[in-house]
């Protein structure tokens, strides 16, 4: 009974959320936040990949911004310098990022825990340094301007209003795919891996293969987000792909909840609003605040803020329902 | 020579990683921030109070050791049963937090504390060398010896080693693992700060140097296999020399910019070469 009610409530929340997302950019509603919402959508794509990776495989990536960057630079360089169709460039970028993640996942998933985190941190920094130093291709620290808009037939995504629907359409598709993975056999396998890798393998789950799939999927998500990012800003520079950018994704995942697909929206929205609308007023306190969030949430709600609050609420309700049931 | 100098600093950072990891099983991702704090605080004290060099430096190290202790008490100890992932995120959070505080209350510019003994190069067998480089190498060697003596001959040092060998058994003979963890964090912070204090006059420092320092110190500790301080020392010198050799080779127009990337490539190679053993250790620990 309780599960049914909770299930129905969850659907209601999702429908309301969808409605909000669909109506937000219209003039009579939240149009002045369209750009902010586009960034929230892009960040959600990054975050949901990392949530899957951290929550369902128990591994941390501290270099996630690198995949975001690879997608971004592929799109920028191919579509501007080589005049490739932007959609094709985006596809090539995603395929290349996926292939790259696939290749490095072999050596990297021989590591785990601390060493895996350190390796991804190192890898992320190497890729960042390449973005900065391969100036002939990437424009170096100054970046590249004048990247074309995406277009379909005669329809050009030249206003934030149009791009908003593109970004959120893709974002919701990614969330649904992730949701399906989590609720399928693969999802149960992943949870088993998180619980105990040895036990999972003993019942015939190929843990290395599952981890690899999630890793590649999250890399492709990040790459697509990166492509949309450059076609939105029409500019790319190395700055949004460094160490702190990777940490930001971790902050969003931690706020959203590590094993939660829909929490990713919450995490991305909370941090994006915090950084764009609140912290800007107070100068440069962002690092202090992000550091505090990471520490406090992990100490008190290790499953993540959103999930932690949700579980706390469910516990309270259960207690209430039980009390009602007693005569 | 430049390799040995920078290698000494990596060794001091690696020493910190090794001490904390062997006593608590935690990799402290905020280790590099102790180096940053050492450099920045020594600059602030020397610049604003006019204290003589030696007391100012000792004060700096004491302050940073306290930061290490506070980090343990506030963040690590409250999350005692946390998973590896939580601990990684907590120490990353601490790292970002410390960096943010430093950038906010001091300055975001590069600063350079004064040299310990002038900046006139000494000539030695026809080669010129900065006196500060001698200070760096001398301090590192001295710190190594002091640490080794501390670990071998004092009761507290022996207790630390006991904890590193077998935490449960150490507990049985009355060694409080939490006290030992506290000491290991302070020690690691002090060594990091020492590195920051001696290197800052030579290379300048800023609020953002921590990440790179931490990574290179981690490489040093990983080369040494997180076993003994001496192994971390050898690891530090090795990575320093590799780095300076790699910079000396002409890589075309970007040579010096790739210096950091080289250390990172070494990091990945070391991790992969050692992956089998590290994974086995992680499962046991």
XYZ file of C-alpha atoms in Angstrom:
612
model
C 0.000 0.000 0.000
C 2.634 2.432 1.095
C 4.800 1.526 -1.871
C 1.871 2.177 -4.205
C 1.214 5.591 -2.693
C 4.862 6.461 -2.891
C 4.980 5.284 -6.480
C 2.008 7.460 -7.408
C 3.497 10.440 -5.570
C 6.751 9.958 -7.423
C 4.922 10.002 -10.762
C 3.068 13.149 -9.752
C 6.361 14.815 -8.893
C 7.869 13.758 -12.207
C 4.851 14.999 -14.195
C 4.948 18.338 -12.369
C 8.670 18.563 -13.032
C 8.143 17.859 -16.730
C 5.452 20.503 -16.898
C 7.729 23.016 -15.198
C 10.573 22.180 -17.562
C 8.347 22.439 -20.643
C 6.703 25.711 -19.724
C 9.628 27.482 -18.083
C 11.089 29.335 -21.078
C 7.781 30.953 -22.181
C 7.486 34.700 -21.871
C 4.690 34.587 -19.299
C 6.546 32.192 -17.030
C 10.270 31.987 -16.283
C 11.674 33.291 -19.557
C 14.328 35.427 -17.924
C 15.894 32.300 -16.473
C 16.148 30.484 -19.822
C 19.933 30.720 -20.010
C 20.302 29.554 -16.426
C 17.989 26.635 -17.160
C 20.052 25.682 -20.212
C 23.122 25.437 -18.014
C 21.172 23.423 -15.461
C 20.229 21.011 -18.246
C 23.839 20.674 -19.416
C 25.038 20.154 -15.851
C 22.351 17.556 -15.266
C 23.724 15.528 -18.192
C 27.183 15.558 -16.596
C 25.845 14.851 -13.140
C 23.617 11.928 -14.012
C 26.575 10.127 -15.596
C 28.680 10.637 -12.504
C 25.777 9.652 -10.222
C 25.490 6.356 -12.091
C 29.209 5.792 -11.831
C 29.572 6.741 -8.163
C 26.268 5.469 -6.875
C 26.095 2.182 -8.722
C 29.717 1.157 -9.025
C 31.065 2.807 -5.887
C 33.884 4.459 -7.823
C 34.739 8.140 -8.070
C 35.840 9.999 -11.162
C 37.677 13.233 -10.418
C 38.261 13.966 -14.088
C 34.753 14.026 -15.468
C 35.106 17.516 -16.908
C 37.686 16.101 -19.325
C 35.008 14.128 -21.207
C 32.857 17.247 -21.281
C 35.845 19.050 -22.758
C 36.602 16.406 -25.386
C 33.046 16.661 -26.713
C 33.238 20.438 -26.642
C 36.527 20.656 -28.548
C 35.536 18.011 -31.097
C 32.413 19.999 -31.927
C 34.231 23.314 -31.960
C 37.199 22.244 -34.071
C 35.317 20.080 -36.562
C 32.447 22.477 -37.132
C 34.460 25.699 -37.202
C 37.902 24.793 -38.568
C 36.888 21.942 -40.875
C 33.315 22.992 -41.731
C 31.864 19.643 -40.756
C 28.106 19.564 -40.183
C 27.660 20.370 -36.447
C 25.418 17.336 -35.857
C 27.962 15.068 -37.459
C 30.717 16.743 -35.402
C 28.686 16.129 -32.268
C 28.263 12.464 -33.195
C 31.939 12.061 -33.983
C 32.811 13.735 -30.676
C 30.512 11.418 -28.733
C 31.828 8.354 -30.543
C 35.430 9.422 -30.001
C 34.836 10.139 -26.317
C 33.088 6.810 -25.903
C 35.923 4.998 -27.659
C 38.485 6.828 -25.547
C 36.641 5.940 -22.343
C 36.373 2.348 -23.533
C 40.101 2.089 -24.191
C 41.198 3.686 -20.919
C 38.653 1.732 -18.912
C 40.714 -1.434 -19.369
C 43.752 -0.218 -17.469
C 41.867 2.186 -15.211
C 39.373 -0.292 -13.802
C 42.185 -2.530 -12.714
C 42.439 0.142 -10.022
C 39.811 0.950 -7.463
C 38.993 3.339 -4.650
C 41.745 5.836 -3.868
C 43.961 4.838 -6.762
C 41.180 5.008 -9.300
C 40.242 8.471 -8.040
C 43.871 9.603 -8.266
C 44.212 8.146 -11.777
C 41.092 9.934 -13.039
C 42.307 13.159 -11.426
C 45.658 12.810 -13.208
C 44.049 11.898 -16.513
C 41.657 14.844 -16.289
C 44.554 17.224 -15.694
C 46.573 15.810 -18.601
C 43.650 16.374 -20.965
C 43.164 19.881 -19.574
C 46.846 20.642 -20.193
C 46.472 19.361 -23.770
C 43.489 21.680 -24.361
C 45.585 24.586 -23.155
C 48.826 23.738 -24.934
C 47.703 22.416 -28.333
C 47.087 26.013 -29.342
C 47.283 25.324 -33.087
C 44.088 23.299 -32.876
C 42.311 24.508 -29.746
C 43.198 28.193 -29.694
C 45.169 27.633 -26.459
C 44.224 29.583 -23.336
C 42.358 32.194 -25.434
C 40.033 29.615 -26.913
C 38.027 29.742 -30.152
C 35.214 32.116 -31.125
C 32.539 32.021 -33.789
C 31.437 28.411 -33.553
C 28.304 27.945 -35.704
C 24.831 27.320 -34.336
C 23.229 23.927 -34.651
C 20.537 23.776 -37.334
C 18.090 21.238 -38.732
C 16.981 21.812 -42.325
C 16.250 25.527 -42.422
C 15.647 25.688 -38.678
C 18.552 27.313 -36.852
C 18.917 26.994 -33.072
C 19.844 30.661 -32.851
C 17.899 31.783 -29.770
C 18.159 30.537 -26.187
C 14.442 29.674 -26.404
C 15.058 27.165 -29.208
C 18.214 25.768 -27.687
C 16.443 25.333 -24.387
C 14.155 22.670 -25.854
C 17.053 20.968 -27.600
C 19.083 20.762 -24.384
C 16.214 19.644 -22.174
C 14.880 17.195 -24.729
C 18.227 15.447 -24.810
C 18.634 15.785 -21.068
C 15.298 14.105 -20.342
C 16.108 11.375 -22.838
C 19.356 10.711 -20.984
C 17.531 10.629 -17.649
C 14.996 8.134 -19.000
C 17.716 5.910 -20.439
C 19.550 6.035 -17.098
C 16.350 5.253 -15.235
C 15.763 2.221 -17.437
C 19.282 0.992 -16.909
C 18.975 1.352 -13.159
C 15.656 -0.497 -13.045
C 16.755 -3.290 -15.365
C 18.834 -6.362 -14.814
C 21.939 -4.232 -15.359
C 20.881 -1.923 -12.550
C 20.476 -4.768 -10.123
C 23.843 -6.082 -11.229
C 25.382 -2.671 -10.615
C 23.899 -2.434 -7.143
C 25.260 -5.872 -6.406
C 28.694 -4.698 -7.521
C 28.429 -1.707 -5.221
C 27.463 -3.952 -2.322
C 30.247 -6.431 -2.788
C 32.178 -7.012 -5.930
C 33.317 -10.469 -4.885
C 29.787 -11.580 -4.034
C 28.448 -10.169 -7.313
C 31.061 -12.026 -9.313
C 30.341 -15.236 -7.455
C 26.762 -15.207 -8.771
C 27.962 -14.719 -12.309
C 27.938 -10.931 -12.753
C 30.772 -9.709 -14.917
C 31.559 -6.676 -12.784
C 34.374 -5.345 -14.960
C 32.087 -5.284 -17.994
C 29.261 -3.497 -16.173
C 31.583 -0.877 -14.726
C 33.041 -0.311 -18.155
C 29.618 0.147 -19.739
C 28.601 2.734 -17.152
C 31.915 4.519 -17.524
C 31.536 4.722 -21.316
C 27.907 5.815 -21.020
C 28.752 8.607 -18.590
C 31.599 9.729 -20.868
C 29.242 9.882 -23.866
C 26.688 11.873 -21.844
C 29.399 14.328 -20.861
C 30.639 14.596 -24.435
C 27.158 15.373 -25.811
C 26.726 17.986 -23.085
C 30.050 19.493 -24.127
C 28.963 19.709 -27.781
C 25.707 21.447 -26.880
C 27.659 23.735 -24.557
C 29.882 25.096 -27.332
C 27.052 25.436 -29.821
C 25.185 27.401 -27.186
C 28.004 29.757 -26.181
C 29.659 29.705 -29.652
C 32.938 29.902 -27.769
C 35.255 27.360 -26.229
C 38.264 27.831 -23.923
C 40.013 25.454 -21.543
C 38.728 27.041 -18.335
C 35.439 25.076 -17.876
C 37.235 21.721 -18.155
C 39.856 21.890 -15.390
C 40.141 20.326 -11.976
C 37.616 22.615 -10.328
C 35.090 21.844 -13.054
C 35.418 18.156 -12.241
C 34.981 18.952 -8.563
C 31.836 20.930 -9.404
C 30.325 17.839 -11.030
C 31.155 15.866 -7.893
C 29.477 18.559 -5.767
C 26.346 18.348 -7.916
C 26.316 14.557 -7.709
C 26.798 14.694 -3.949
C 23.940 17.141 -3.541
C 21.749 15.152 -5.935
C 22.406 11.852 -4.268
C 24.888 9.288 -5.411
C 22.542 6.530 -6.500
C 19.738 8.709 -7.743
C 18.882 9.456 -11.372
C 16.342 12.222 -10.782
C 18.395 13.670 -7.954
C 20.850 14.771 -10.633
C 18.432 17.505 -11.743
C 18.096 18.623 -8.153
C 21.862 18.688 -7.614
C 22.605 20.487 -10.864
C 19.827 23.030 -10.303
C 20.721 23.692 -6.654
C 24.422 24.249 -7.324
C 23.903 26.194 -10.536
C 21.418 28.565 -8.887
C 23.681 28.840 -5.868
C 26.710 29.732 -7.973
C 25.000 32.012 -10.508
C 22.442 33.774 -8.371
C 23.731 33.713 -4.781
C 27.497 33.357 -4.651
C 28.119 35.978 -7.328
C 26.730 38.539 -4.907
C 29.325 37.621 -2.296
C 32.463 37.764 -4.413
C 34.528 34.639 -4.619
C 33.320 32.467 -1.804
C 32.466 29.638 -4.201
C 35.394 27.354 -3.326
C 34.721 27.677 0.390
C 31.048 26.879 -0.053
C 31.652 23.894 -2.362
C 34.286 22.490 -0.003
C 31.890 22.827 2.928
C 29.050 21.187 1.003
C 31.245 18.214 0.074
C 32.451 17.686 3.623
C 29.192 18.284 5.473
C 27.006 16.202 3.144
C 29.445 13.288 3.080
C 29.854 13.299 6.862
C 26.168 13.451 7.730
C 24.351 12.057 4.659
C 26.821 9.813 2.848
C 24.181 8.696 0.335
C 23.868 12.300 -0.860
C 21.723 15.262 0.164
C 18.651 14.632 -2.026
C 18.507 10.892 -1.320
C 19.294 11.463 2.349
C 16.435 13.932 2.732
C 14.101 11.641 0.798
C 14.944 8.668 2.987
C 14.606 10.749 6.130
C 11.140 11.834 4.986
C 10.160 8.248 4.160
C 11.259 7.115 7.640
C 9.257 9.881 9.325
C 6.186 8.959 7.296
C 6.544 5.296 8.058
C 6.642 6.079 11.769
C 3.537 8.240 11.397
C 1.657 5.587 9.437
C 2.535 2.923 11.997
C 1.309 5.078 14.833
C -1.988 5.627 13.001
C -2.392 1.906 12.454
C -2.030 1.128 16.145
C -5.302 1.288 18.071
C 70.330 19.489 -9.391
C 66.998 21.212 -10.002
C 65.513 17.736 -10.081
C 66.857 16.915 -6.636
C 65.577 20.228 -5.278
C 62.004 19.855 -6.468
C 62.210 16.127 -5.760
C 62.925 16.935 -2.104
C 59.628 18.785 -1.868
C 57.724 15.936 -3.512
C 59.430 13.625 -1.029
C 58.156 15.684 1.915
C 54.614 15.623 0.520
C 54.904 11.910 -0.258
C 56.073 11.362 3.307
C 52.811 12.879 4.507
C 50.746 10.589 2.262
C 52.726 7.582 3.491
C 52.386 8.421 7.192
C 48.625 8.980 7.025
C 47.973 6.017 4.748
C 50.008 3.553 6.740
C 48.441 4.567 10.050
C 44.808 5.117 8.978
C 44.394 3.563 5.518
C 43.199 6.939 4.215
C 44.596 8.774 1.206
C 44.408 12.420 2.130
C 43.562 14.329 -1.057
C 44.154 17.606 0.822
C 47.855 16.819 1.343
C 49.043 19.331 -1.254
C 47.172 22.139 0.501
C 49.524 21.802 3.478
C 52.408 22.766 1.174
C 50.413 25.728 -0.076
C 49.583 26.769 3.507
C 53.239 26.468 4.506
C 54.346 28.815 1.737
C 51.500 31.292 2.115
C 51.539 31.500 5.934
C 55.311 31.911 6.072
C 54.992 34.740 3.549
C 52.218 36.409 5.545
C 54.080 36.124 8.853
C 57.415 37.310 7.475
C 55.781 40.097 5.504
C 53.552 41.497 8.228
C 55.141 40.811 11.626
C 58.864 41.234 11.107
C 59.630 38.116 13.113
C 63.099 36.686 12.426
C 63.157 33.851 9.895
C 63.546 30.813 12.129
C 60.772 31.537 14.666
C 58.478 32.610 11.825
C 59.034 29.317 10.032
C 58.549 27.257 13.177
C 55.352 29.168 13.905
C 54.155 28.456 10.350
C 54.774 24.740 10.715
C 52.995 24.699 14.085
C 49.972 26.480 12.602
C 49.726 24.064 9.673
C 50.170 21.033 11.956
C 47.194 22.380 13.900
C 45.230 22.664 10.664
C 46.041 19.004 10.015
C 44.808 18.055 13.481
C 41.621 20.101 13.059
C 41.015 18.483 9.657
C 41.176 15.079 11.294
C 39.024 15.985 14.299
C 36.360 17.898 12.392
C 36.050 15.999 9.137
C 37.654 12.574 9.251
C 36.790 11.493 12.755
C 33.124 12.455 12.513
C 32.865 10.208 9.464
C 34.532 7.223 11.065
C 32.559 4.485 9.369
C 32.571 6.212 5.996
C 33.298 4.304 2.798
C 36.380 4.949 0.706
C 34.310 7.062 -1.693
C 33.015 9.253 1.138
C 36.511 9.747 2.516
C 37.849 10.697 -0.918
C 35.068 13.245 -1.305
C 35.556 14.573 2.227
C 39.281 15.160 1.748
C 38.675 16.650 -1.717
C 36.143 18.941 -0.044
C 38.705 19.869 2.588
C 41.224 20.607 -0.137
C 38.851 22.906 -2.025
C 37.769 24.545 1.220
C 41.328 25.290 2.387
C 42.197 26.620 -1.059
C 39.106 28.833 -1.043
C 39.863 30.223 2.405
C 43.466 30.965 1.439
C 42.386 32.729 -1.757
C 39.767 34.677 0.108
C 41.558 35.879 3.265
C 45.023 36.412 1.783
C 45.594 36.953 -1.882
C 45.102 35.283 -5.246
C 48.420 36.601 -6.538
C 51.705 34.763 -6.640
C 53.890 35.706 -3.665
C 57.512 35.079 -2.793
C 58.780 34.978 0.799
C 62.404 36.179 1.207
C 65.303 33.766 0.730
C 66.690 32.263 3.937
C 70.225 33.455 3.215
C 70.400 35.847 0.289
C 70.000 35.078 -3.383
C 73.678 35.225 -4.392
C 74.524 32.041 -6.237
C 77.307 29.975 -4.790
C 79.770 28.443 -7.167
C 80.657 24.870 -6.520
C 83.119 23.047 -8.756
C 82.286 25.465 -11.523
C 78.517 24.984 -11.210
C 76.344 27.735 -9.774
C 73.737 26.888 -7.230
C 71.137 28.895 -5.332
C 71.708 28.777 -1.567
C 67.972 28.185 -1.189
C 68.341 24.905 -3.098
C 70.876 23.791 -0.495
C 68.427 24.774 2.244
C 65.727 22.690 0.599
C 67.861 19.580 0.244
C 69.413 19.999 3.694
C 66.045 20.488 5.390
C 64.550 17.467 3.659
C 67.432 15.212 4.628
C 67.325 16.520 8.201
C 63.554 16.008 8.363
C 63.982 12.449 7.078
C 66.538 11.669 9.756
C 64.426 13.217 12.520
C 61.372 11.258 11.394
C 63.321 8.014 11.212
C 64.719 8.565 14.727
C 61.258 9.473 16.001
C 59.710 6.338 14.525
C 62.495 4.042 15.697
C 63.402 5.264 19.171
C 60.437 7.016 20.787
C 57.423 5.341 22.358
C 55.033 7.415 20.265
C 56.904 6.585 17.088
C 56.847 2.908 17.913
C 53.111 3.110 18.604
C 52.605 4.728 15.190
C 54.509 1.935 13.517
C 52.553 -0.664 15.447
C 49.350 0.935 14.206
C 50.652 0.862 10.653
C 51.536 -2.828 10.883
C 48.290 -4.021 12.463
C 45.666 -1.652 13.825
C 43.674 -4.274 15.709
C 46.715 -5.777 17.392
C 47.964 -2.311 18.320
C 44.589 -1.660 19.938
C 44.943 -4.828 21.992
C 48.115 -3.585 23.636
C 46.463 -0.283 24.505
C 47.369 1.959 21.586
C 44.470 4.284 20.778
C 44.148 4.234 16.990
C 42.315 7.572 16.997
C 45.134 9.321 18.833
C 47.612 7.797 16.410
C 45.478 8.966 13.464
C 45.450 12.478 14.938
C 49.224 12.415 15.293
C 49.658 11.126 11.750
C 47.547 13.963 10.320
C 49.520 16.575 12.285
C 52.823 15.026 11.265
C 51.802 14.899 7.617
C 50.648 18.520 7.772
C 53.905 19.566 9.421
C 56.013 17.857 6.752
C 53.912 19.353 3.986
C 54.250 22.796 5.564
C 58.001 22.345 5.906
C 58.146 21.632 2.175
C 56.058 24.696 1.433
C 58.157 26.903 3.694
C 61.493 25.988 2.125
C 60.392 25.887 -1.512
C 58.287 29.058 -1.656
C 61.248 31.511 -1.727
C 62.674 29.669 -4.760
C 59.569 29.019 -6.864
C 57.014 31.544 -5.531
C 53.675 30.246 -4.283
C 49.972 30.947 -4.549
C 46.683 29.705 -3.156
C 46.268 27.313 -6.072
C 49.532 25.297 -6.002
C 48.101 22.576 -3.757
C 46.565 20.248 -6.335
C 49.711 19.817 -8.394
C 51.887 19.479 -5.292
C 49.517 16.871 -3.913
C 49.557 14.865 -7.133
C 53.333 14.869 -7.384
C 53.701 13.946 -3.733
C 51.250 11.136 -4.343
C 53.431 9.924 -7.218
C 56.411 9.954 -4.855
C 54.517 7.941 -2.262
C 53.177 5.553 -4.911
C 56.673 4.892 -6.282
C 57.646 4.064 -2.724
C 54.561 1.859 -2.421
C 53.241 3.758 0.652
C 55.517 1.624 2.790
C 58.232 3.584 4.504
C 59.229 7.245 4.706
C 62.537 6.341 3.100
C 60.764 4.783 0.121
C 58.708 7.957 -0.285
C 61.939 9.970 -0.176
C 63.480 7.896 -2.955
C 60.222 8.199 -4.893
C 60.234 11.983 -4.537
C 63.808 12.368 -5.755
C 63.061 10.022 -8.664
C 60.037 11.973 -9.866
C 61.963 15.246 -9.447
C 64.833 14.005 -11.593
C 62.570 12.468 -14.246
C 60.703 15.736 -14.467
C 63.797 17.899 -14.823
C 65.322 15.552 -17.411
C 62.086 15.608 -19.382
C 62.082 19.402 -19.322
C 65.720 19.526 -20.412
C 64.933 17.563 -23.578
C 63.733 19.818 -26.385
C 60.106 18.917 -27.094
C 59.583 21.762 -29.515
C 57.746 24.954 -28.710
C 55.827 23.760 -25.637
C 58.575 22.090 -23.639
C 58.121 23.698 -20.239
C 54.333 23.753 -20.383
C 54.303 19.971 -20.513
C 56.353 19.638 -17.327
C 53.273 19.007 -15.195
C 51.863 16.589 -17.744
C 55.014 14.483 -17.513
C 54.598 13.977 -13.777
C 50.983 12.993 -14.411
C 51.944 10.475 -17.082
C 54.450 9.008 -14.629
C 51.614 8.878 -12.075
C 49.399 6.875 -14.421
C 52.238 4.526 -15.385
C 53.148 3.897 -11.740
C 49.548 3.259 -10.797
C 49.088 0.820 -13.657
C 52.345 -1.019 -13.081
C 51.503 -1.379 -9.423
C 47.781 -1.891 -9.926
C 47.759 -5.585 -9.070
C 49.535 -5.087 -5.777
C 47.621 -1.935 -4.856
C 44.298 -3.622 -5.532
C 45.276 -6.562 -3.361
C 46.275 -4.183 -0.561
C 43.032 -2.255 -0.834
C 41.030 -5.464 -0.479
C 42.985 -6.526 2.598
C 43.005 -3.059 4.175
